[in-house]
Short mmCIF file of C-alpha atoms in Angstrom, two decimals:
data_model
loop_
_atom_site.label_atom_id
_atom_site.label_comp_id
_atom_site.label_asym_id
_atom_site.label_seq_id
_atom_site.Cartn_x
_atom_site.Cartn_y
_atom_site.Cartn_z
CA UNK A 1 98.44 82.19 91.39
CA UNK A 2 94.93 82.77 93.38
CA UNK A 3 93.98 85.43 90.84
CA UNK A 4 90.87 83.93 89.55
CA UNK A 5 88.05 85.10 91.82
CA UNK A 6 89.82 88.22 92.43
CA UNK A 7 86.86 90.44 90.14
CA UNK A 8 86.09 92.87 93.47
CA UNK A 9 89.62 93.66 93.50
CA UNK A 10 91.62 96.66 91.86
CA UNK A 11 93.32 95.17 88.60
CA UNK A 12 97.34 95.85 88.83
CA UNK A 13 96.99 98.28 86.19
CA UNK A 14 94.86 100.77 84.66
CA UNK A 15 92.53 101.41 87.37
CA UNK A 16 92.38 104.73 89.69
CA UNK A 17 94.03 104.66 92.88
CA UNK A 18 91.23 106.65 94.77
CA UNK A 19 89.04 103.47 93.52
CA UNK A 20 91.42 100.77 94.56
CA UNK A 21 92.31 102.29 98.02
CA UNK A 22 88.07 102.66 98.82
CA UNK A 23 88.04 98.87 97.75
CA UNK A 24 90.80 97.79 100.17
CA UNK A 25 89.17 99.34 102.76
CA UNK A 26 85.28 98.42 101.66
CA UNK A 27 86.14 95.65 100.90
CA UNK A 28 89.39 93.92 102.97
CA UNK A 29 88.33 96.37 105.94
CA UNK A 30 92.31 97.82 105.92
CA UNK A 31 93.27 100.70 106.85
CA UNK A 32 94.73 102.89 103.89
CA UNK A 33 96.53 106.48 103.94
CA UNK A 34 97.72 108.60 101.38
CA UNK A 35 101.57 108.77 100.74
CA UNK A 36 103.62 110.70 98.37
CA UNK A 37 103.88 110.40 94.60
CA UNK A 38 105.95 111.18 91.84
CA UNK A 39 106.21 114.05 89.94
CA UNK A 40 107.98 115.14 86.77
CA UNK A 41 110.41 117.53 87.14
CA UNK A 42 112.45 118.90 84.80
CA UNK A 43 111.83 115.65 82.45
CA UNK A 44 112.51 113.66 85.46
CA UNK A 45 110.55 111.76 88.13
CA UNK A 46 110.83 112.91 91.77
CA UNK A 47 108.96 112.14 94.35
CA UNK A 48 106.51 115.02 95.68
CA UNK A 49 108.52 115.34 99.29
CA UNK A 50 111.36 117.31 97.10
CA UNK A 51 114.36 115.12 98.41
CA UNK A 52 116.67 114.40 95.49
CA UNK A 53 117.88 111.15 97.49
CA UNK A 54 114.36 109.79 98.36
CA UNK A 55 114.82 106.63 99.91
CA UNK A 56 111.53 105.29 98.57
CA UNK A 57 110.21 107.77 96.25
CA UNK A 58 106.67 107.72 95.70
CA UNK A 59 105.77 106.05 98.30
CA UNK A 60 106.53 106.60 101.61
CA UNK A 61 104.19 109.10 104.53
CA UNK A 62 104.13 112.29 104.61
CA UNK A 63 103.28 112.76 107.69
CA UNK A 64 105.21 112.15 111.24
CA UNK A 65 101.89 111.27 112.62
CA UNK A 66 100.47 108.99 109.59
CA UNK A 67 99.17 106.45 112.02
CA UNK A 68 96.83 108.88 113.03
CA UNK A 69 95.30 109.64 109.01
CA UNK A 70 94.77 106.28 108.73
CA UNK A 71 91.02 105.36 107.77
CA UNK A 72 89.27 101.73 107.42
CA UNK A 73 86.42 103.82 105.93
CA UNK A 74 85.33 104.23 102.33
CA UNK A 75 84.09 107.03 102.27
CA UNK A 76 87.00 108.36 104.22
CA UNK A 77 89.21 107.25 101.79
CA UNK A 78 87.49 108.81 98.99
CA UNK A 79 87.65 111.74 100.60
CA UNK A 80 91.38 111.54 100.71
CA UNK A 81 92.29 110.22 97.73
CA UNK A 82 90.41 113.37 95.99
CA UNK A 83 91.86 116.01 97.65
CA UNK A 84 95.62 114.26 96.52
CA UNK A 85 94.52 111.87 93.44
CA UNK A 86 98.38 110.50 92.59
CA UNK A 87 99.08 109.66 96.43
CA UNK A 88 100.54 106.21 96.67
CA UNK A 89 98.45 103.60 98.67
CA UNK A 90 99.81 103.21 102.00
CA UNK A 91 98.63 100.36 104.40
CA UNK A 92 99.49 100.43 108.31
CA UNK A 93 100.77 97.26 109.74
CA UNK A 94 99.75 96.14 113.04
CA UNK A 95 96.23 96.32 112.69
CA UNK A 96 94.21 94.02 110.57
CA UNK A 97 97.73 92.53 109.46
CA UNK A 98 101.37 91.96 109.54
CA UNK A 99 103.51 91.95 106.59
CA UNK A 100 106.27 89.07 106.79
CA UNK A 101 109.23 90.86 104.23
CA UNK A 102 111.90 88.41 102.03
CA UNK A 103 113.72 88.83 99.05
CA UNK A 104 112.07 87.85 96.10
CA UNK A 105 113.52 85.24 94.76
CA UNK A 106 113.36 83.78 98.27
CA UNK A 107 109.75 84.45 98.33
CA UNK A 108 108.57 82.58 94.87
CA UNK A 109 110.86 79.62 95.87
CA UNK A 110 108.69 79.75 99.89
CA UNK A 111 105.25 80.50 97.66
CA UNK A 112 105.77 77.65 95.20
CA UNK A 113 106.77 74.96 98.42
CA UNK A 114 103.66 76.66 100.14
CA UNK A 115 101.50 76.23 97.40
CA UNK A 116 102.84 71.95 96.95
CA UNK A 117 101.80 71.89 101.01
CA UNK A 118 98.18 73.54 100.19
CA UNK A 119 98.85 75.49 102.93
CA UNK A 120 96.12 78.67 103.64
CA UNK A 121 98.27 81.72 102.56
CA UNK A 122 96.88 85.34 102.76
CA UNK A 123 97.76 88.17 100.09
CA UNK A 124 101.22 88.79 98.97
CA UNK A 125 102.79 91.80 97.09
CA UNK A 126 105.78 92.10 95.29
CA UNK A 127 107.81 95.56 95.05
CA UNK A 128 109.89 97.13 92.20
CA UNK A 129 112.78 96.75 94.35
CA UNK A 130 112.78 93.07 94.63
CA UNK A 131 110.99 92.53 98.19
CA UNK A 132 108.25 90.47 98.88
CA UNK A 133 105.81 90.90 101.72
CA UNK A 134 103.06 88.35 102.94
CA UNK A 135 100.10 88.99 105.05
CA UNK A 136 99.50 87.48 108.04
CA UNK A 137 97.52 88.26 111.25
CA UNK A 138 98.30 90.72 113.50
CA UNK A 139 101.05 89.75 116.31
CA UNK A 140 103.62 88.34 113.60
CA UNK A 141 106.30 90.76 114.63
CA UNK A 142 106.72 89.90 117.92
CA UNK A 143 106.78 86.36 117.76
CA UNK A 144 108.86 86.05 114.51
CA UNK A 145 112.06 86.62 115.30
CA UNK A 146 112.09 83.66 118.49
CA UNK A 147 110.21 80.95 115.45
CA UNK A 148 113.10 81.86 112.99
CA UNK A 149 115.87 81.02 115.52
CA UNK A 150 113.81 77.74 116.84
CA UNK A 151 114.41 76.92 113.25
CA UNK A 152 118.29 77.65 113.71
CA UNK A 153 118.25 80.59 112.09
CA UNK A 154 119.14 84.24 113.48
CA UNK A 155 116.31 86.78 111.11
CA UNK A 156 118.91 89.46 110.33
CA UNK A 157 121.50 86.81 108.90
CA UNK A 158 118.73 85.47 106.27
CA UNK A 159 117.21 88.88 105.32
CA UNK A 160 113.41 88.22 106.54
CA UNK A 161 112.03 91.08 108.77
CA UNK A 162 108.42 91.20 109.97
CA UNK A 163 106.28 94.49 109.57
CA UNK A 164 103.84 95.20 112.20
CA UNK A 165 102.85 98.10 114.84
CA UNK A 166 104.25 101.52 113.80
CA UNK A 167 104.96 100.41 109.64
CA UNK A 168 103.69 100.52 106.91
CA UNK A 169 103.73 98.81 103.49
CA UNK A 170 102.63 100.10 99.90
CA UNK A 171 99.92 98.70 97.88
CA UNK A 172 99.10 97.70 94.46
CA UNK A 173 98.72 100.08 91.98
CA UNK A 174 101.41 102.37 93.75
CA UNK A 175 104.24 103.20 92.04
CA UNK A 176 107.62 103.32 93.62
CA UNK A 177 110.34 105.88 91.91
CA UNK A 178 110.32 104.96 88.02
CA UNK A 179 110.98 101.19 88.57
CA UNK A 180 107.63 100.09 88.05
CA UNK A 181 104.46 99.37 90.26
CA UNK A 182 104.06 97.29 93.38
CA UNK A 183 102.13 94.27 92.40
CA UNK A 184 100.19 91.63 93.57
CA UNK A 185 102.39 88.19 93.75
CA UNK A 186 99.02 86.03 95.30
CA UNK A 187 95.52 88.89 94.60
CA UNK A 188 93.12 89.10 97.98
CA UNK A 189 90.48 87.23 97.30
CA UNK A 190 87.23 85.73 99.35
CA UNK A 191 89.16 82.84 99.43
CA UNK A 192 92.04 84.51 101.69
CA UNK A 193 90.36 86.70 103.57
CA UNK A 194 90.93 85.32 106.92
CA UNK A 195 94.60 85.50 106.92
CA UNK A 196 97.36 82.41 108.04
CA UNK A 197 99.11 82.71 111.26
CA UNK A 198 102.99 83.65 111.06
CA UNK A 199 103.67 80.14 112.83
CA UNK A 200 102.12 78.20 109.28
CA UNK A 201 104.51 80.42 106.68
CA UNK A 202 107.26 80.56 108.27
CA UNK A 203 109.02 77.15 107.92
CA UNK A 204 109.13 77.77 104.10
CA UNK A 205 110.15 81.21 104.57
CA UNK A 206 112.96 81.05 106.94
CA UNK A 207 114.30 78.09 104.69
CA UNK A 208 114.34 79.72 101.17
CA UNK A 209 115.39 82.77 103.13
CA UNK A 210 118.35 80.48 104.06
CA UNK A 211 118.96 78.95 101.20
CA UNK A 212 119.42 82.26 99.55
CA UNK A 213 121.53 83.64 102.30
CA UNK A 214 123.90 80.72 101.47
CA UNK A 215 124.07 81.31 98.02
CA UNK A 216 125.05 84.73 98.07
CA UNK A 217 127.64 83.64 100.55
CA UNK A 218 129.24 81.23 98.26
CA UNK A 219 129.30 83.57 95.57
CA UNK A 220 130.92 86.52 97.29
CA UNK A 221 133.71 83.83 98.51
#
């Protein structure tokens, strides 16, 4: 899916994270910041912060005032990525994008209907932990929550929550505890570089959002 003119962009696998974070910000113009990582410890992985019951090991800041570290500049990045090689790639919402966030299999079953519709869509990641997240422009977050329940849905009942001033999300290579990497669902590509509005995503979304929401419903009953 959208992965075939994707050559200017960091594979999923085997390539340094100091070179993919200089490409997403060369390149996409986003800003990136170095998060944790995971160390071995004692034949285990941990995450570098030292808490045993890391909520997102790996990959989370490490700094109260990440927002502030954040750099849209290559060279900046290079910088930063050399001083801490195995940092995770972080990227800060609210800026050149907001991050719409489902539950996988919601988010296939929205891509795929997205996809039939030829609608625009932007870059999408997919998480170890089963979470999707799709780029949009900036503004989603607000906005969001009031198109979900036009659509006669309330967002908290149907899992979807948009990311945008003040979070972050993790990119592609980065790992997250010892699940695996986060990877790209839909690559960034020149094709996608101007991103969709929330308003053109999130029909499909709030639907296979709902759908699922049902589902698990009737199987808990």
């Amino acid at each position: 899916m959208g992965v075939t003119d994707a050559a200017q962009i960091p594979k999923q696998r085997g390539e340094q994270l100091l070179d993919s974070a200089v490409r997403y910000a060369e390149e996409r113009h986003w800003d990136v910041f170095p998060g944790t990582w995971l160390e071995v410890v004692e034949g285990k992985e941990r995450c570098s912060c030292g808490a045993e019951a890391c909520a997102a090991p790996g990959a989370h800041a490490v700094r109260p005032d990440w927002s502030t570290q954040a750099t849209g500049s290559g060279v900046g990045a290079r910088r930063m990525w050399s001083k801490t090689p195995k940092a995770s790639i972080l990227l800060p919402t609210g800026r050149t994008f907001d991050a719409i966030e489902v539950p996988e299999t919601a988010g296939f079953l929205a891509l795929a209907r997205m996809e039939r519709m030829e609608l625009t869509l932007g870059p999408v990641t997919c998480t170890p932990d089963r979470r999707m997240y799709f780029f949009v422009l900036p503004g989603a977050a607000t906005k969001v929550p009031d198109l979900v329940r036009k659509l006669g849905w309330v967002p908290a009942s149907i899992d979807l929550v948009t990311r945008g001033e003040g979070y972050y999300v993790a990119a592609p290579p980065t790992r997250i505890g010892g699940s695996g990497a986060v990877q790209w669902a839909r690559r960034p590509t020149p094709a996608n570089r101007w991103l969709p509005d929330a308003e053109e995503l999130i029909s499909a979304l709030a639907y296979a959002c709902g759908r699922e929401a049902a589902e698990a419903r009737s199987r808990a009953q």
